N, CA and C atoms as an extended XYZ file, in Angstrom:
582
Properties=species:S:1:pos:R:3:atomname:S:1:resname:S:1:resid:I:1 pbc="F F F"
N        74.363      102.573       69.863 N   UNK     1
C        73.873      103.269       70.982 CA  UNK     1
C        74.453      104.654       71.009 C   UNK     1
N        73.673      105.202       71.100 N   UNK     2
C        73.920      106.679       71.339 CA  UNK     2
C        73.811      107.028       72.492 C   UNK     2
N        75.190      107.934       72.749 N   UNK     3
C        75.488      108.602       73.949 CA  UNK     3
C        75.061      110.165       74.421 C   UNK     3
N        74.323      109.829       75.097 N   UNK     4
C        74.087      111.483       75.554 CA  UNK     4
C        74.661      112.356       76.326 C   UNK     4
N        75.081      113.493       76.048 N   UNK     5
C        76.003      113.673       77.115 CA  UNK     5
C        75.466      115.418       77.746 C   UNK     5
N        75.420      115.499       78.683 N   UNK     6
C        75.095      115.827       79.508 CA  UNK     6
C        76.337      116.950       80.334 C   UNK     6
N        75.925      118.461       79.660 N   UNK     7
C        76.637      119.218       79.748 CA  UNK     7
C        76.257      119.933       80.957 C   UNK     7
N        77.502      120.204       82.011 N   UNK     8
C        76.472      120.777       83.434 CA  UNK     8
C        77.700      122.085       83.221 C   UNK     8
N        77.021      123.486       83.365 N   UNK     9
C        77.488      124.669       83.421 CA  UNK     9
C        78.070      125.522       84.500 C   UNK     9
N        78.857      125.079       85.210 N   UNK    10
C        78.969      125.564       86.883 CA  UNK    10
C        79.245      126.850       86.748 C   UNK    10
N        79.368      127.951       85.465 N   UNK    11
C        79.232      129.097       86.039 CA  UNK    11
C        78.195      130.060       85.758 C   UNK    11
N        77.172      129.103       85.143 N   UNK    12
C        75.654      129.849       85.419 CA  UNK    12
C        75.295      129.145       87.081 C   UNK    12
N        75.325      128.263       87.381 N   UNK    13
C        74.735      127.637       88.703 CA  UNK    13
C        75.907      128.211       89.878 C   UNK    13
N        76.845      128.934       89.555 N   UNK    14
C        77.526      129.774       90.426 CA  UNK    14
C        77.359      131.020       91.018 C   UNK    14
N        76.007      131.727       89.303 N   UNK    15
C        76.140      132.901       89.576 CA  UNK    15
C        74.318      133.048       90.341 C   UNK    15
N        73.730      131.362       90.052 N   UNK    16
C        72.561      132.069       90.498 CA  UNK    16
C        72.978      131.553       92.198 C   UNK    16
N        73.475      130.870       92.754 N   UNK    17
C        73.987      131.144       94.072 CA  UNK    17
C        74.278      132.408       94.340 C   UNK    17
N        75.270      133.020       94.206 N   UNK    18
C        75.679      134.458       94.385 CA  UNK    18
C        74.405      135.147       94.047 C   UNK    18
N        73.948      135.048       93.730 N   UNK    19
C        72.332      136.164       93.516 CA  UNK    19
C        71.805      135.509       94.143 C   UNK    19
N        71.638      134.553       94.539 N   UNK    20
C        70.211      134.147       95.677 CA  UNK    20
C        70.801      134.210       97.024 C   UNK    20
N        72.547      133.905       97.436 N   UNK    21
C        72.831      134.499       98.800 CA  UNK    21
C        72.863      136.074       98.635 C   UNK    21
N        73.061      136.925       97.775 N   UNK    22
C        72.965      138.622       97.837 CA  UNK    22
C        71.276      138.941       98.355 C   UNK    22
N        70.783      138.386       97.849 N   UNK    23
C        69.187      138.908       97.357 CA  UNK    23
C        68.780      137.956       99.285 C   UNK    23
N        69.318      136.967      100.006 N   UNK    24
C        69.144      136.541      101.098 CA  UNK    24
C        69.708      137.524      102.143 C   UNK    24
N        71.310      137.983      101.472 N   UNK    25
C        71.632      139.068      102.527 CA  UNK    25
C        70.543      140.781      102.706 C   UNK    25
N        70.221      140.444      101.394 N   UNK    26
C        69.388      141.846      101.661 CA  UNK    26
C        67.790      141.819      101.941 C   UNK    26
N        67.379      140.694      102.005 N   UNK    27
C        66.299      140.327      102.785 CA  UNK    27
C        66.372      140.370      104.052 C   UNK    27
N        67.848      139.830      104.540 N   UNK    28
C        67.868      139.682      106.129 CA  UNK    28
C        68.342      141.066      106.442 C   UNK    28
N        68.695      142.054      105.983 N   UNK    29
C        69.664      143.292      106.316 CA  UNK    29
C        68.349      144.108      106.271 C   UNK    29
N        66.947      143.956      105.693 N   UNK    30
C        65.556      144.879      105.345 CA  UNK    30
C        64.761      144.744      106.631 C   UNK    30
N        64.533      143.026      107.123 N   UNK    31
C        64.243      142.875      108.415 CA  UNK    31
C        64.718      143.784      109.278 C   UNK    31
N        65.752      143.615      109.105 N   UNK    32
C        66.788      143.886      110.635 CA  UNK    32
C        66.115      145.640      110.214 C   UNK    32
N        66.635      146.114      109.440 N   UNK    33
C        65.939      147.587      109.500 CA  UNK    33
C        64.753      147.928      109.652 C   UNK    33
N        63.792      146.906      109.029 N   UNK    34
C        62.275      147.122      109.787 CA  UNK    34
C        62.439      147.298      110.822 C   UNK    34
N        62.990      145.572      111.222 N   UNK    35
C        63.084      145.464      113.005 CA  UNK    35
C        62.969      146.722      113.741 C   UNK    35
N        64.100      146.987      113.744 N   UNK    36
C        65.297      148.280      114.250 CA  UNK    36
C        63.892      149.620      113.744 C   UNK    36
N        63.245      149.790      113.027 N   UNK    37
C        62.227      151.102      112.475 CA  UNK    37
C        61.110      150.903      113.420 C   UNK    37
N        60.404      149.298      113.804 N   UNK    38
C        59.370      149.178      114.471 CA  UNK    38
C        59.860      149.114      116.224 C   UNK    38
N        61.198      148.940      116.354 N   UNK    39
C        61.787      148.954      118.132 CA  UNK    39
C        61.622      150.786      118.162 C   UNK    39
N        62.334      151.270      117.432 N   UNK    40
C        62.637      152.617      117.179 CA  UNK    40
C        60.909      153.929      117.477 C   UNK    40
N        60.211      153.012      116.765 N   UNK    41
C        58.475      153.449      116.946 CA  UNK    41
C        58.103      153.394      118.299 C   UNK    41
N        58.071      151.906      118.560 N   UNK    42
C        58.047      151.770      120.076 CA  UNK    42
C        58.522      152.436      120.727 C   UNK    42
N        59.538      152.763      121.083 N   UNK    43
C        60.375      153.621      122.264 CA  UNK    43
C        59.855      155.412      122.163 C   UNK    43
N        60.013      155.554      120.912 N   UNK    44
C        59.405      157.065      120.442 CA  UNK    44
C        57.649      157.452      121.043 C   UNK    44
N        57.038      156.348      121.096 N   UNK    45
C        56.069      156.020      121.082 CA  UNK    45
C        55.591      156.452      122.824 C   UNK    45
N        56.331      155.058      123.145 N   UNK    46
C        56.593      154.870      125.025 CA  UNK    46
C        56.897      156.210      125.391 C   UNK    46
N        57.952      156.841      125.152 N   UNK    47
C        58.269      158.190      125.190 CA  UNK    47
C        57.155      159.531      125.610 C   UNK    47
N        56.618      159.417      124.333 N   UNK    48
C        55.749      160.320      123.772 CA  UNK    48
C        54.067      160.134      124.564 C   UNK    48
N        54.459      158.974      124.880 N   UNK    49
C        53.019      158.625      125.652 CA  UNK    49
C        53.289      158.960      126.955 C   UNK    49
N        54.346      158.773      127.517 N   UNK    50
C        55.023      159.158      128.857 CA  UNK    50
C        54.627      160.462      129.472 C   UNK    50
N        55.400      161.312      127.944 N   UNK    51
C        55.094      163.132      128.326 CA  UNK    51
C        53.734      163.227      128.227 C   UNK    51
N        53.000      162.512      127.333 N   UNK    52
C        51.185      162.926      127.246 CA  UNK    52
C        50.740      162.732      128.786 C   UNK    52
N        51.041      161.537      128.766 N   UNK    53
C        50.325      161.316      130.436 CA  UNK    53
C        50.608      162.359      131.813 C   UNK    53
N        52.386      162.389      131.416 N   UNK    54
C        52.367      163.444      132.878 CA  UNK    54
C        51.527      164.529      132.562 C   UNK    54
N        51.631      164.747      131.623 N   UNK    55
C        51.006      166.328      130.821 CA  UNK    55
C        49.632      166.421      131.507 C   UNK    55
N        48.940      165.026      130.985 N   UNK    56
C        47.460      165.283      131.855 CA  UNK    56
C        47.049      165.428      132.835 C   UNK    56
N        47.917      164.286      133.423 N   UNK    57
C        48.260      164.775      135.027 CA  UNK    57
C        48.127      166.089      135.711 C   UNK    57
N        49.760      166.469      135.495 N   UNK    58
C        49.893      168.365      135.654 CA  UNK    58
C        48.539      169.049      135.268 C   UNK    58
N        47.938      168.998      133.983 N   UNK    59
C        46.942      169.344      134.051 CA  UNK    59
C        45.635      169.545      135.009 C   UNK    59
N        45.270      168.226      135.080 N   UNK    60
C        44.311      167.594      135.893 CA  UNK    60
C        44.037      168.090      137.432 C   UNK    60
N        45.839      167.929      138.075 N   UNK    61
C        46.197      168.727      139.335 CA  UNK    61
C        46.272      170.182      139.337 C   UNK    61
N        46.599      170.507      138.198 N   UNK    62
C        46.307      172.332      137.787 CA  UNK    62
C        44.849      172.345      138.081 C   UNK    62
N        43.887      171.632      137.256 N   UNK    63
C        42.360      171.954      137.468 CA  UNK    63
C        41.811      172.041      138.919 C   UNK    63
N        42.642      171.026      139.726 N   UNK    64
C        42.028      170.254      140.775 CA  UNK    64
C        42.105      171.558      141.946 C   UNK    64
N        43.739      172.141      141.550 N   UNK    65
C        44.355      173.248      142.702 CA  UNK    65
C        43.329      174.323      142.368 C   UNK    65
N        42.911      174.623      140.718 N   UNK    66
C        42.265      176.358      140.591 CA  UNK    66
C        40.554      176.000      141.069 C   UNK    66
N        40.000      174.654      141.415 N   UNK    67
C        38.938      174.935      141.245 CA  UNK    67
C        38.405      174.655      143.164 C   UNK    67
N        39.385      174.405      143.676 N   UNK    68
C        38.826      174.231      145.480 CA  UNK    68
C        38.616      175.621      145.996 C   UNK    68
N        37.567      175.587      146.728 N   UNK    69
C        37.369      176.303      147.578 CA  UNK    69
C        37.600      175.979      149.275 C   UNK    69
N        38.342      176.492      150.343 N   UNK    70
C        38.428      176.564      151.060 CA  UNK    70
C        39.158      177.996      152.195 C   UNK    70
N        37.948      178.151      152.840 N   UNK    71
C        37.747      179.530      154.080 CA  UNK    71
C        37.620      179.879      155.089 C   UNK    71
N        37.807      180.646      156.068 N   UNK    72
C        37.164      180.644      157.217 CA  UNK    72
C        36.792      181.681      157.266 C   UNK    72
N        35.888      181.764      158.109 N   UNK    73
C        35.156      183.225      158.135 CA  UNK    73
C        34.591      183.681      159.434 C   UNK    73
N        35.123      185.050      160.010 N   UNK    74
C        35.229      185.360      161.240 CA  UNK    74
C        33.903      186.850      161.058 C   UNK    74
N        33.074      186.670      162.093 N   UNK    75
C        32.180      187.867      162.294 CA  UNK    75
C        33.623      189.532      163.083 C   UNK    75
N        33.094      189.956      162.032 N   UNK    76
C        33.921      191.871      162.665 CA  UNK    76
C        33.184      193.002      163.478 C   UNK    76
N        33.533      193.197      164.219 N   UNK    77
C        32.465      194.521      165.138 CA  UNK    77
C        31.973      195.295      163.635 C   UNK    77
N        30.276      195.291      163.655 N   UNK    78
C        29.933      196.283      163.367 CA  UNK    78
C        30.579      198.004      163.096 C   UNK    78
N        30.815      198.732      161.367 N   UNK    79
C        31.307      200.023      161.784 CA  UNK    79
C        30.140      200.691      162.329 C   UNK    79
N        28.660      200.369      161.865 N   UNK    80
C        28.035      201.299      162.488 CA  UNK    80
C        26.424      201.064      162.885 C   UNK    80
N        25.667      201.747      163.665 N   UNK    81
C        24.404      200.895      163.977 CA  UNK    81
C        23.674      201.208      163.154 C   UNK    81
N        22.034      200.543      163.229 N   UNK    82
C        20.865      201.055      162.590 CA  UNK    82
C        19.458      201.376      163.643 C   UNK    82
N        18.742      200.639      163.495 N   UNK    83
C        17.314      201.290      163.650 CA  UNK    83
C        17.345      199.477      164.724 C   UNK    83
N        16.223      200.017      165.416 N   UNK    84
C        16.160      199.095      166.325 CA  UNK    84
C        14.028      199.542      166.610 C   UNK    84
N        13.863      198.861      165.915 N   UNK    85
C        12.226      198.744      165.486 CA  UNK    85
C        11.576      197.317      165.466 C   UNK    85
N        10.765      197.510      166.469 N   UNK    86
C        10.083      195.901      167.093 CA  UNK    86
C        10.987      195.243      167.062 C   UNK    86
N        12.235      195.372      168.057 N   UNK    87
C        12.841      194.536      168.623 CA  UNK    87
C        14.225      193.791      167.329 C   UNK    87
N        13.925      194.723      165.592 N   UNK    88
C        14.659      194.168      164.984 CA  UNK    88
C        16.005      195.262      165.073 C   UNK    88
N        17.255      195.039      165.177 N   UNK    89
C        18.709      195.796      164.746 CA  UNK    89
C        18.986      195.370      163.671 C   UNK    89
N        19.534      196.414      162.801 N   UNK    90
C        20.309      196.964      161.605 CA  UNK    90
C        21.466      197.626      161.810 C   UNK    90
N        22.237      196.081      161.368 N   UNK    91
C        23.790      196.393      161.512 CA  UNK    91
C        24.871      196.717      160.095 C   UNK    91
N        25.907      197.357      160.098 N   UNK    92
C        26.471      197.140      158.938 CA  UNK    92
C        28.077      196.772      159.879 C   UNK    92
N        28.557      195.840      159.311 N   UNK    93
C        29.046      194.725      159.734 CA  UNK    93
C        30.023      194.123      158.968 C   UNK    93
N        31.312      193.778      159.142 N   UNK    94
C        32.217      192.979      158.606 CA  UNK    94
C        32.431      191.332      158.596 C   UNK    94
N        33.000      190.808      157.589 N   UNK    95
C        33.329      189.651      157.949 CA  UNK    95
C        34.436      189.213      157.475 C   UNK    95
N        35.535      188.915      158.009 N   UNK    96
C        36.814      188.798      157.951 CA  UNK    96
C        37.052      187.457      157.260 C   UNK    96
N        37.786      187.135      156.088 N   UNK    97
C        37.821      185.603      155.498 CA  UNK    97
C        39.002      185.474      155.212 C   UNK    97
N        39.522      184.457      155.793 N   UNK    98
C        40.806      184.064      155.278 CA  UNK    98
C        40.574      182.460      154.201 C   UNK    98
N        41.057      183.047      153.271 N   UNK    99
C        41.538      181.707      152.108 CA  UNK    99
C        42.407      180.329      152.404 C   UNK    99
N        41.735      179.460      152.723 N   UNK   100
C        43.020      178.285      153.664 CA  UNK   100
C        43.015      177.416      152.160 C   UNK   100
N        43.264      177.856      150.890 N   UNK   101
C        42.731      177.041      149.769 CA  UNK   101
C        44.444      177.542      149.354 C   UNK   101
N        44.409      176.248      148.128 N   UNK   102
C        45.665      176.506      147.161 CA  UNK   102
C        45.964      178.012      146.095 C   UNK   102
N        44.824      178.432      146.241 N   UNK   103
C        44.466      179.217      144.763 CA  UNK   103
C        43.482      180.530      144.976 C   UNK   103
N        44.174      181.540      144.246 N   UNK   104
C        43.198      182.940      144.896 CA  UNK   104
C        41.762      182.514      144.888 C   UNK   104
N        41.216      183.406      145.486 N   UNK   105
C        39.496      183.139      145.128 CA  UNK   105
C        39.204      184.743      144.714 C   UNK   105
N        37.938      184.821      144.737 N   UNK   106
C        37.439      186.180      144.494 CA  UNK   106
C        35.718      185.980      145.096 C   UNK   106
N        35.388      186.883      146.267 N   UNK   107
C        34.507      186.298      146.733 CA  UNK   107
C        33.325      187.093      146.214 C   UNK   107
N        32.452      187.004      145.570 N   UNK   108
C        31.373      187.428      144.596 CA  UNK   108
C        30.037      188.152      145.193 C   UNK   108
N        29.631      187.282      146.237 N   UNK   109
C        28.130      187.427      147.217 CA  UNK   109
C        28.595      186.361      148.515 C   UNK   109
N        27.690      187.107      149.503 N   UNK   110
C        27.504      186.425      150.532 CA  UNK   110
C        26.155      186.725      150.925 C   UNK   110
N        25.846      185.694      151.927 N   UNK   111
C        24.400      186.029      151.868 CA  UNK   111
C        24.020      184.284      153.018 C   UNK   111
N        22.963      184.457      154.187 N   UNK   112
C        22.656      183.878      154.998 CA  UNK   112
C        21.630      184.100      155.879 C   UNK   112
N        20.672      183.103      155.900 N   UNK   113
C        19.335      183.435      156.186 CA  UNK   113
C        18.704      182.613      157.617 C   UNK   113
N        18.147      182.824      158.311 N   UNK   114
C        17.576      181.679      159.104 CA  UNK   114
C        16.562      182.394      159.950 C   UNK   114
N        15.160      182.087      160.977 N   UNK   115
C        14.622      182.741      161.817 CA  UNK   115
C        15.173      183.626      162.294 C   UNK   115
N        15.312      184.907      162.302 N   UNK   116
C        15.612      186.366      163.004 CA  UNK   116
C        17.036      186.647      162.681 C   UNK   116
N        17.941      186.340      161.361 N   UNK   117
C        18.877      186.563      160.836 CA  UNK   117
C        18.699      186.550      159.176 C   UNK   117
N        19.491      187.870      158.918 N   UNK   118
C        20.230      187.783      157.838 CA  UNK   118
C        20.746      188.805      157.457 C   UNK   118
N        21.707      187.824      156.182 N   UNK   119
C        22.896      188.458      156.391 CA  UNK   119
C        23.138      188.892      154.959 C   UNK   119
N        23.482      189.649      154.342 N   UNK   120
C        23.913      190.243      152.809 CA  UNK   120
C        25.204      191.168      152.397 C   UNK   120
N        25.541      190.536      151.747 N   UNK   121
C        27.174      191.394      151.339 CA  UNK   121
C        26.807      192.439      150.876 C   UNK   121
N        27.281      193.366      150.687 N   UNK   122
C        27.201      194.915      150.154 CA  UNK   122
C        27.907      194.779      149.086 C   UNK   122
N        27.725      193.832      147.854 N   UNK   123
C        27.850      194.119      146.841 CA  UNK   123
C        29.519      194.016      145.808 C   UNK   123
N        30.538      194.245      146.990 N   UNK   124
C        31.506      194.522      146.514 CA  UNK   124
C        32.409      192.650      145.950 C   UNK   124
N        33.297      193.038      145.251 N   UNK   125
C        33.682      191.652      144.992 CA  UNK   125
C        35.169      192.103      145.864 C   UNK   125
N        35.771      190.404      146.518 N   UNK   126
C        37.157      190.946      146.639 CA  UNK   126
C        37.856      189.920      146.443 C   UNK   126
N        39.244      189.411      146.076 N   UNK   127
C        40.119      188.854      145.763 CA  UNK   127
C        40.925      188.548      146.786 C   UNK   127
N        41.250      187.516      146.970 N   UNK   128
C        41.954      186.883      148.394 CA  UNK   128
C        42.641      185.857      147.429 C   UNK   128
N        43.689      185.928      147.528 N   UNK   129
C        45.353      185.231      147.696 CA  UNK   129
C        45.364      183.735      148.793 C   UNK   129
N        46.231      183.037      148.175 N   UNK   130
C        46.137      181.656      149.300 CA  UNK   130
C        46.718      182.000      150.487 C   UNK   130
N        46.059      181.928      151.752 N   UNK   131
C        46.790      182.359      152.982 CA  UNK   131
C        46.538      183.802      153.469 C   UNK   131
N        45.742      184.324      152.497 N   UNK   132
C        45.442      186.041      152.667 CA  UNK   132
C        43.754      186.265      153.381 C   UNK   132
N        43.777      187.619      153.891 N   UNK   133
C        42.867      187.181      154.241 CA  UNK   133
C        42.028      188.946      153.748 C   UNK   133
N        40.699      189.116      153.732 N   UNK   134
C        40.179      190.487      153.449 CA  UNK   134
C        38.533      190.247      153.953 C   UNK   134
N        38.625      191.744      154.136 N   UNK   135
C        37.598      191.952      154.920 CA  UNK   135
C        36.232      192.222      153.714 C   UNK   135
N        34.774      191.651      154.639 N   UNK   136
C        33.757      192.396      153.192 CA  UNK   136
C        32.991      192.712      154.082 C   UNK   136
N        32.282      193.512      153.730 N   UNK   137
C        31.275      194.621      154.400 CA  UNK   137
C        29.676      194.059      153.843 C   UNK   137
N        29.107      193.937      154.968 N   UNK   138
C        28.057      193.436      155.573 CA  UNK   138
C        26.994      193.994      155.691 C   UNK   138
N        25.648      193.122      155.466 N   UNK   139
C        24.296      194.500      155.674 CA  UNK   139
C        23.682      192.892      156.947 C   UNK   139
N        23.361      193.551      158.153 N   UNK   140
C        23.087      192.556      159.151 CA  UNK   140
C        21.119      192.739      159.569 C   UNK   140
N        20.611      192.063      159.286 N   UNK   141
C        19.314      192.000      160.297 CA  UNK   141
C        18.945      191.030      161.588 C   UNK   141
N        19.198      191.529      162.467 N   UNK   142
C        18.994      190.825      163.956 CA  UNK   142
C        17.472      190.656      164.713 C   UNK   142
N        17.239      190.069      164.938 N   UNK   143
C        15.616      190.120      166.111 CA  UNK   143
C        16.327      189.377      167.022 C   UNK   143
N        16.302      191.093      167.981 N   UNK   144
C        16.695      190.871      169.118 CA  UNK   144
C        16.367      189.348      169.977 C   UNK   144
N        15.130      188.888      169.790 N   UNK   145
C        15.142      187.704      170.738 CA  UNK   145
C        15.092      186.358      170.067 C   UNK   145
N        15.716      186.519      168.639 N   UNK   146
C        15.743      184.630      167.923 CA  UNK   146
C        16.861      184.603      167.691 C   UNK   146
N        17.991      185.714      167.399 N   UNK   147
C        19.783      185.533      166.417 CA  UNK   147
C        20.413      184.729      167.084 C   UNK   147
N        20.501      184.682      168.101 N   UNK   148
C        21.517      184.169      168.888 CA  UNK   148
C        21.322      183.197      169.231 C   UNK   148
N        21.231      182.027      168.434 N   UNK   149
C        21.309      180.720      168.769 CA  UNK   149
C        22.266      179.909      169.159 C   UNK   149
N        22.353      178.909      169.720 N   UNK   150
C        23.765      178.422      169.739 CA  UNK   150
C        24.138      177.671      168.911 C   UNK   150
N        23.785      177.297      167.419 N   UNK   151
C        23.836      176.965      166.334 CA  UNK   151
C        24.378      177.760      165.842 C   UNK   151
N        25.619      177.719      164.820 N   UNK   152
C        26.177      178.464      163.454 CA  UNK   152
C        25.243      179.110      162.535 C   UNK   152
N        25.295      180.008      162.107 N   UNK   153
C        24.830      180.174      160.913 CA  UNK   153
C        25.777      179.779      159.771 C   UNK   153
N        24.859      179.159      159.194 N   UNK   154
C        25.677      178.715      157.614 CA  UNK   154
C        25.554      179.653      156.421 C   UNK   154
N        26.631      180.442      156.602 N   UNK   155
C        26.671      181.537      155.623 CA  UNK   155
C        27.491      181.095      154.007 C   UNK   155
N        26.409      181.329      153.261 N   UNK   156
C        26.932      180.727      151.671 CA  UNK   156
C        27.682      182.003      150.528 C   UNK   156
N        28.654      181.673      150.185 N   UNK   157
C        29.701      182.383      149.540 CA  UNK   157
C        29.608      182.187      148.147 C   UNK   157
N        29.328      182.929      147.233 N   UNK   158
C        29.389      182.818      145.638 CA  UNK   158
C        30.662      183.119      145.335 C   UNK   158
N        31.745      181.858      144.894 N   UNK   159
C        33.034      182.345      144.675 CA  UNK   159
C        33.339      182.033      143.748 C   UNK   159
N        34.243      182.785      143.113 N   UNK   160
C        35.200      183.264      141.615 CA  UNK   160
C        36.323      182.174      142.086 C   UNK   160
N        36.585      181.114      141.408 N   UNK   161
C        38.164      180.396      141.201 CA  UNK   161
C        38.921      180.748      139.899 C   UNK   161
N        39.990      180.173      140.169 N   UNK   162
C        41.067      180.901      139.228 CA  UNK   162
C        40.724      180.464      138.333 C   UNK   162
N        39.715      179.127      137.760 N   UNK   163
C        39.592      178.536      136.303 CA  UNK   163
C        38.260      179.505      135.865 C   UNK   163
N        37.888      180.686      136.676 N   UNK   164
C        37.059      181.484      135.825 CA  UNK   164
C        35.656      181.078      136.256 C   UNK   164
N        35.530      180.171      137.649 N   UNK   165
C        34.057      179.252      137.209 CA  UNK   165
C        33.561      179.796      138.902 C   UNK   165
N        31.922      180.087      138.544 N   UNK   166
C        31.363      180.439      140.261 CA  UNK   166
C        31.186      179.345      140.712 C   UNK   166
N        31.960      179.004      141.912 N   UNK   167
C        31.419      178.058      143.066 CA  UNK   167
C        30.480      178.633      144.000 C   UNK   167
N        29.584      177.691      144.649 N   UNK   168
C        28.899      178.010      145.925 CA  UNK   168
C        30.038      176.959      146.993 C   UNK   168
N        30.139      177.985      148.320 N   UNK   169
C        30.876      177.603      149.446 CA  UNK   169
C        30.079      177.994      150.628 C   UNK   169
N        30.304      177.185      151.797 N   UNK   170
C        29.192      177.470      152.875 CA  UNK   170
C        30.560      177.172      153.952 C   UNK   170
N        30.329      178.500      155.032 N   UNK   171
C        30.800      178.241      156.549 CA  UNK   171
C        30.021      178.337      157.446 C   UNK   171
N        30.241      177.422      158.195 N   UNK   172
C        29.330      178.151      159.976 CA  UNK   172
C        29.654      178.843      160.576 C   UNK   172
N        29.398      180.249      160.399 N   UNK   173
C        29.667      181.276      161.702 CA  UNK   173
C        29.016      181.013      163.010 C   UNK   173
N        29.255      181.229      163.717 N   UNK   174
C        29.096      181.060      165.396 CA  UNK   174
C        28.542      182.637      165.683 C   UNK   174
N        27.637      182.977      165.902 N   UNK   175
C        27.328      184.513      166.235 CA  UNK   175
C        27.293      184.518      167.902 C   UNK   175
N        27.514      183.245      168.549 N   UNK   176
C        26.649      183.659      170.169 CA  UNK   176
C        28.530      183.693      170.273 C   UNK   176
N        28.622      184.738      171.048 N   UNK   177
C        29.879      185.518      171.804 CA  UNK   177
C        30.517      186.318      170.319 C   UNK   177
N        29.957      186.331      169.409 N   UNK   178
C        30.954      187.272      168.385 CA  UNK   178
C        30.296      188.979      168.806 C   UNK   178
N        31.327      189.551      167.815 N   UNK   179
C        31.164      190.942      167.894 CA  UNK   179
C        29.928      191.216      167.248 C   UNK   179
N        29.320      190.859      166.195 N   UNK   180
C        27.819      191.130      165.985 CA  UNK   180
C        27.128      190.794      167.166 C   UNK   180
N        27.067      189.734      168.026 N   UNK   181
C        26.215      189.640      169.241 CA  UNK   181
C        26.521      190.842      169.544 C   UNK   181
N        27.877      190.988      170.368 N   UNK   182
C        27.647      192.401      170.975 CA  UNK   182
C        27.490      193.485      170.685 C   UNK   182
N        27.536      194.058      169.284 N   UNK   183
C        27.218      195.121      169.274 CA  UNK   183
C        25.584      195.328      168.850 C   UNK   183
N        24.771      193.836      168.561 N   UNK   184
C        23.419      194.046      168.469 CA  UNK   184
C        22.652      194.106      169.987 C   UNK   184
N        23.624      193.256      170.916 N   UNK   185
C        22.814      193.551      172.343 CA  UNK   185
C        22.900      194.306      173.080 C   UNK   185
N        23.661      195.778      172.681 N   UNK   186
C        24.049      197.151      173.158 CA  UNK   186
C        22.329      197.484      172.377 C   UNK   186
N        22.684      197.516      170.938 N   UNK   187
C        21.306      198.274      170.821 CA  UNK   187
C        19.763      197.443      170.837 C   UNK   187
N        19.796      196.168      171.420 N   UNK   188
C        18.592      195.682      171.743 CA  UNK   188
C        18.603      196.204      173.449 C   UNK   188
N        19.452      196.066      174.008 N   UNK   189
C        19.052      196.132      175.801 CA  UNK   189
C        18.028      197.708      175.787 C   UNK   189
N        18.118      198.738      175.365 N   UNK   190
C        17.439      199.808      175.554 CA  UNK   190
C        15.369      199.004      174.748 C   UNK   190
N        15.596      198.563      173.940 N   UNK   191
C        14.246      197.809      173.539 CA  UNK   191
C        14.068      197.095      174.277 C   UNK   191
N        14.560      195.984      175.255 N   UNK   192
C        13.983      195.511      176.602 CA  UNK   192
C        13.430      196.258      177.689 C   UNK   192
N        14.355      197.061      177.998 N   UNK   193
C        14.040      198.040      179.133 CA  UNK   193
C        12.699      198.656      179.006 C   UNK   193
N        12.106      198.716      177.791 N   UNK   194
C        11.582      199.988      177.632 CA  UNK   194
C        10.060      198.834      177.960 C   UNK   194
């Protein structure tokens, strides 16, 4: 009978341990640095998305402040009269506007129409500041016996906002007790009389 014998090498089966725990430590040490590369993304990420968003925000509220319009608008004594022919007066006429808005305006045209009124800007543009207020000069047509309603006129404003863009804006002036009433019913009372 022959014996076989059976040679076992413990320092090849030593060394492939030591290479398969090295080659395990640096599998688990590659994770962990992925890991740690994809937490690292995330947060950079979260971050970065954070500032985008306020960003749009600020933006958004930037757009929101340059593009409102808000005014009031007060009738001014007439500087001077006109012609008072079948009962119609020709006034030239102010109208005083104050800006109750966030953001300059620049007021472009005015202009307002109704039975025995109207009303037309003279052309000029003007720039009003938030809280400011400026005057624009006026071309007025009155008939003596329809202007004075006790209804507003809704006078419409072509306005310049700070993002560069024309809005249309509308106020109700009140003409019954303003200074255009009175200085058109100085020069209508002589066309009654007569």
């Amino acid at each position: 009978m022959a014996v076989e014998q059976v040679v076992i090498d413990l320092d090849e089966h030593g060394h492939e341990s030591a290479e398969r725990s090295a080659i395990t430590h640096r599998n688990i040490a590659n994770r962990r640095k992925v890991l740690l590369q994809l937490v690292a993304a995330f947060v950079i990420g979260v971050v970065l998305g954070g500032i985008g968003v306020a960003e749009l925000r600020d933006s958004r509220a930037q757009h929101d402040r340059s593009s409102v319009v808000a005014l009031v608008a007060l009738p001014e004594s007439g500087y001077s009269g006109g012609s008072n022919s079948r009962g119609i007066v020709r006034l030239n006429g102010q109208l005083t506007l104050i800006n109750t808005g966030p953001a300059p305006i620049t007021i472009r045209a005015i202009q307002a129409e109704r039975p025995g009124v109207q009303v037309r800007g003279m052309g000029q543009a003007r720039l009003i500041r938030p809280g400011g207020t400026g005057q624009i000069l006026v071309d007025l047509q009155l008939e003596c016996s329809t202007a004075f309603q006790p209804e507003p006129l809704s006078v419409r404003f072509s306005v310049e906002t700070e993002d560069k863009r024309l809005r249309e804006a509308r106020y109700p002036v009140a003409l019954v007790g303003s200074a255009w009433q009175e200085d058109a019913l100085r020069m209508c009372e002589p066309r009654l009389d007569s």
